[in-house]
CSV table of C-alpha atoms in Angstrom, one decimal:
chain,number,residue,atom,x,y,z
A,59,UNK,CA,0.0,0.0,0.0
A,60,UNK,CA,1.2,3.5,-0.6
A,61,UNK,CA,0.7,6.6,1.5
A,62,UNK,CA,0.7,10.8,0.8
A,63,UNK,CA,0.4,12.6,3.8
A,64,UNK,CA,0.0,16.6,3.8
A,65,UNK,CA,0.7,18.5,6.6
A,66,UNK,CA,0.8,22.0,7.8
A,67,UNK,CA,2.5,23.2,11.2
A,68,UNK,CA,1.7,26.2,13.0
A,69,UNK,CA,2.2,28.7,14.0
A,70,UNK,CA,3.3,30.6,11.1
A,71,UNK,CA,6.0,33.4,10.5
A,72,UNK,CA,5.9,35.6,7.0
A,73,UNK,CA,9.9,36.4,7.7
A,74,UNK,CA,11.3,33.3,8.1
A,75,UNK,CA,11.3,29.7,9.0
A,76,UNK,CA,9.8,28.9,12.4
A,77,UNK,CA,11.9,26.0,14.5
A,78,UNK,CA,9.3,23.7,14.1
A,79,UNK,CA,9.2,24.1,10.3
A,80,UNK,CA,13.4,23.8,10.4
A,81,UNK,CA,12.2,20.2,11.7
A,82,UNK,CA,9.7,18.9,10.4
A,83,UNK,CA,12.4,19.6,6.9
A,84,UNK,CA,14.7,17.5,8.7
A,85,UNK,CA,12.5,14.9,9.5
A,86,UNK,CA,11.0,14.1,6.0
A,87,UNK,CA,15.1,14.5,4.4
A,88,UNK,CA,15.9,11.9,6.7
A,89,UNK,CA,13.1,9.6,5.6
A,90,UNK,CA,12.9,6.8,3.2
A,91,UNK,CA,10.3,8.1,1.1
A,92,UNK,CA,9.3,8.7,-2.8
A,93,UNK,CA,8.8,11.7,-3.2
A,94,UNK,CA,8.9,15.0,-1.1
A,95,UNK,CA,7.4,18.8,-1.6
A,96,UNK,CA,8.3,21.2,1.3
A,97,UNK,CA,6.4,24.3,0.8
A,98,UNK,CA,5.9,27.7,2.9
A,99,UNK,CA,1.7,26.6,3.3
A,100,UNK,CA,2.0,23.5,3.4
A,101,UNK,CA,3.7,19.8,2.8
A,102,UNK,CA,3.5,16.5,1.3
A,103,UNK,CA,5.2,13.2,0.9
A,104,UNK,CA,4.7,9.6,-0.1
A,105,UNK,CA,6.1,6.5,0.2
A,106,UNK,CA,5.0,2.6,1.2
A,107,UNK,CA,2.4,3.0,4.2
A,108,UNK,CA,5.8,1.7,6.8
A,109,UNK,CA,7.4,4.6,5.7
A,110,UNK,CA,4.8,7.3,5.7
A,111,UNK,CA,3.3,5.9,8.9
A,112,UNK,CA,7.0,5.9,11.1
A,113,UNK,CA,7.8,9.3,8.9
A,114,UNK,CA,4.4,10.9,10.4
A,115,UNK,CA,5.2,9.6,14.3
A,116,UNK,CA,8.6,11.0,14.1
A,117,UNK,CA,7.4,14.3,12.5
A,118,UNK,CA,4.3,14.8,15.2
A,119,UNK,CA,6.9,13.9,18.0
A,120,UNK,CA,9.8,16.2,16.3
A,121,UNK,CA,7.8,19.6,15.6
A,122,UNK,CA,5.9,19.5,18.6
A,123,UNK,CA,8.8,19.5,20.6
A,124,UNK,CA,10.6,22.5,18.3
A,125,UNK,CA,7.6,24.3,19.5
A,126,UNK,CA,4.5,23.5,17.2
A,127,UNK,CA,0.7,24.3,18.5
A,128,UNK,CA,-1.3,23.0,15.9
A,129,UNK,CA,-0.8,20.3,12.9
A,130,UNK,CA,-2.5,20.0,10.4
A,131,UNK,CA,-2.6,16.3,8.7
A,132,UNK,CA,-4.5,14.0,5.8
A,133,UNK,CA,-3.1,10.9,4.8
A,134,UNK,CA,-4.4,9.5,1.4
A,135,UNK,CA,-4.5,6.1,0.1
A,136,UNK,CA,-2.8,6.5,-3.6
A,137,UNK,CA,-2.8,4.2,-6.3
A,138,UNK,CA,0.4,2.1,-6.8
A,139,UNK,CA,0.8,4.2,-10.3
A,140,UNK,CA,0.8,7.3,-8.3
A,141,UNK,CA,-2.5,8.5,-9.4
């Protein structure tokens, strides 16, 4: 089974890069997964569903402790052909 997960982390700063965003960067380079898109708004991933799943308790754990109050988070079922 594959995975995309989307997240968001707040709160948010215009001028630069909040802790908890630093991490959560960290967190998804050091994971095995597919493909990656870090964006100011907003993020997503995918991978197999082991991957995704330990990627997603490592990033909850990670960017609440670098100082995040609210995350945002859907994880999608895809298609094995990525659509």
């Amino acid at each position: 089974m594959r995975l995309r997960v989307e997240f968001t982390t707040e709160p948010f700063d215009l001028d630069e890069a909040p802790a908890h965003a630093r991490a959560a960067r960290e967190v998804l380079g050091a994971a095995e997964l597919d493909a990656v898109d870090v964006g100011p708004f907003g993020n997503t991933a995918e991978g197999g569903a082991d991957a995704v799943l330990a990627t997603v308790d490592a990033l909850l754990r990670t960017v609440l402790q670098a100082g995040a109050t609210r995350i945002s988070l859907q994880v999608n079922v895809i298609a094995e052909d990525g659509g």
